[in-house]
Coordinates of C-alpha atoms in Angstrom, one line a residue:
M1 CA 14.0 -1.5 80.6
T2 CA 13.4 -4.2 77.9
V3 CA 14.7 -4.0 74.4
L4 CA 11.2 -3.4 73.1
V5 CA 10.6 -0.5 75.4
R6 CA 14.0 1.0 74.7
V7 CA 13.4 0.8 70.9
R8 CA 9.9 2.1 71.1
L9 CA 10.9 5.1 73.2
A10 CA 13.9 5.9 71.0
V11 CA 11.7 5.9 67.9
L12 CA 9.1 8.1 69.5
E13 CA 11.7 10.5 71.0
R14 CA 13.5 10.8 67.7
T15 CA 10.3 11.3 65.7
I16 CA 9.2 14.0 68.1
A17 CA 12.5 15.8 67.9
S18 CA 13.0 15.6 64.1
G19 CA 9.6 15.1 62.6
Q20 CA 10.9 12.0 60.8
V21 CA 10.4 8.4 61.8
P22 CA 13.9 6.8 62.1
T23 CA 15.2 3.7 60.4
A24 CA 16.3 0.6 62.3
G25 CA 19.9 1.5 61.5
E26 CA 19.5 4.9 63.0
I27 CA 18.1 3.4 66.2
A28 CA 20.7 0.7 66.3
A29 CA 23.4 3.4 66.2
E30 CA 21.7 5.5 68.8
L31 CA 21.2 2.7 71.2
D32 CA 24.4 0.9 70.4
M33 CA 22.6 -2.3 69.5
P34 CA 23.1 -4.8 66.7
L35 CA 20.9 -3.9 63.7
A36 CA 19.3 -7.4 63.7
M37 CA 18.2 -6.8 67.3
V38 CA 16.4 -3.6 66.4
Q39 CA 14.8 -5.2 63.3
E40 CA 13.5 -8.0 65.6
A41 CA 12.1 -5.4 68.0
Y42 CA 10.5 -3.6 65.0
A43 CA 8.9 -6.9 64.0
K44 CA 7.7 -7.7 67.5
L45 CA 6.3 -4.2 67.9
G46 CA 4.5 -4.7 64.6
E47 CA 2.9 -7.9 65.9
G48 CA 1.6 -5.9 68.7
H49 CA 0.2 -3.2 66.4
V50 CA 2.6 -0.6 67.7
F51 CA 4.6 -0.3 64.5
V52 CA 4.0 -1.1 60.9
C53 CA 7.1 -2.1 58.9
E54 CA 7.5 -1.5 55.2
Q55 CA 6.7 -4.8 53.5
D56 CA 9.9 -4.8 51.5
D57 CA 12.3 -3.5 54.1
P58 CA 12.2 -4.6 57.8
S59 CA 14.5 -1.7 58.6
R60 CA 12.0 1.0 57.7
L61 CA 8.7 1.8 59.4
R62 CA 5.6 2.9 57.6
M63 CA 3.9 3.8 60.9
A64 CA 5.2 4.3 64.4
N65 CA 1.8 4.9 65.9
P66 CA 0.4 7.5 66.0
F67 CA 3.0 8.9 63.6
S68 CA 3.2 8.2 59.9
A69 CA 6.6 7.8 58.3
V70 CA 5.2 8.9 54.9
P71 CA 3.4 12.0 53.9
T72 CA -0.4 11.7 54.4
A73 CA -3.4 14.0 54.2
F74 CA -3.1 14.6 57.9
K75 CA -0.5 17.3 58.7
V76 CA -0.1 18.0 62.4
S77 CA 1.5 21.1 64.0
A78 CA 2.2 20.8 67.7
R79 CA 4.9 21.9 70.1
G80 CA 6.8 23.7 67.4
G81 CA 7.1 20.6 65.1
S82 CA 5.4 19.2 62.0
Y83 CA 4.3 15.6 61.7
Y84 CA 2.1 13.4 59.7
G85 CA -0.7 11.3 61.2
N86 CA -2.0 8.1 59.7
C87 CA -5.6 9.2 60.0
V88 CA -7.6 11.9 61.9
W89 CA -7.7 9.7 65.0
D90 CA -3.9 9.3 65.1
S91 CA -3.4 12.9 64.3
L92 CA -5.4 14.0 67.3
G93 CA -3.4 11.5 69.2
I94 CA -0.2 13.2 68.2
V95 CA -1.5 16.5 69.5
S96 CA -2.5 14.8 72.7
L97 CA 0.9 13.1 73.1
L98 CA 2.6 16.5 72.6
G99 CA 0.7 18.3 75.3
G100 CA -2.8 18.9 73.9
E101 CA -2.2 22.0 71.9
G102 CA -2.0 21.9 68.1
V103 CA -3.6 21.9 64.7
V104 CA -4.5 19.1 62.3
E105 CA -4.7 20.3 58.7
T106 CA -6.6 17.9 56.3
S107 CA -9.4 18.0 53.9
C108 CA -12.9 16.6 53.7
P109 CA -12.7 13.2 51.9
D110 CA -16.2 13.8 50.5
C111 CA -15.9 17.3 49.0
S112 CA -12.1 18.1 49.3
Q113 CA -12.8 21.3 51.3
P114 CA -9.8 22.1 53.6
L115 CA -10.3 21.4 57.3
S116 CA -8.4 22.8 60.2
L117 CA -8.9 21.0 63.5
R118 CA -7.6 23.0 66.4
V119 CA -7.0 21.5 69.8
T120 CA -6.6 23.8 72.8
G121 CA -6.3 22.6 76.4
G122 CA -6.7 19.0 75.2
K123 CA -10.0 19.7 73.6
L124 CA -11.1 20.0 70.0
V125 CA -12.5 23.5 69.6
E126 CA -14.6 25.3 67.0
S127 CA -15.3 22.3 64.8
D128 CA -18.6 21.2 63.4
S129 CA -16.9 18.4 61.5
V130 CA -17.8 14.7 61.7
V131 CA -15.3 11.9 61.8
H132 CA -16.4 8.9 59.8
F133 CA -14.5 5.6 59.7
S134 CA -15.5 3.6 56.6
V135 CA -13.9 0.5 58.1
P136 CA -15.2 -0.8 61.4
A137 CA -12.6 -0.6 64.2
R138 CA -12.6 -4.4 64.6
R139 CA -11.3 -4.6 61.0
W140 CA -8.7 -1.9 61.0
W141 CA -5.8 -4.3 61.2
D142 CA -7.0 -6.4 58.4
D143 CA -5.3 -3.8 56.1
I144 CA -4.1 -1.0 58.4
V145 CA -2.5 1.0 55.5
F146 CA -5.8 1.2 53.7
T147 CA -7.7 1.9 56.9

């Protein structure tokens, strides 16, 4: 298994287990790797749009897609854990990654009314909501934090 795969899997496994996206130092200790090697993996995974590092600290992730390392308006409950998604798309991806059963709690960006999106058997149920992306998909990575 390559270093990139080992680091990516370790980050995902730790995030799923704890609900918190780990730092490079935590992953370096877990995998018994030099910190610089994990930071390099974080950067390379960032180039591939898998991770987003904090601009001022290459040891900290902002996003380990589909998970957010910071609180967002998209709270996900699935498989007994709580997580934050970067957007509704990623939040539904978290539910799918964790077995297709869960709930995304958010609010309407237009009117602020609370929204609860329930997924059962891998399908979104009982929702008349509309997902709108204000930034075209081809432009998401121009400023992924804004998107």
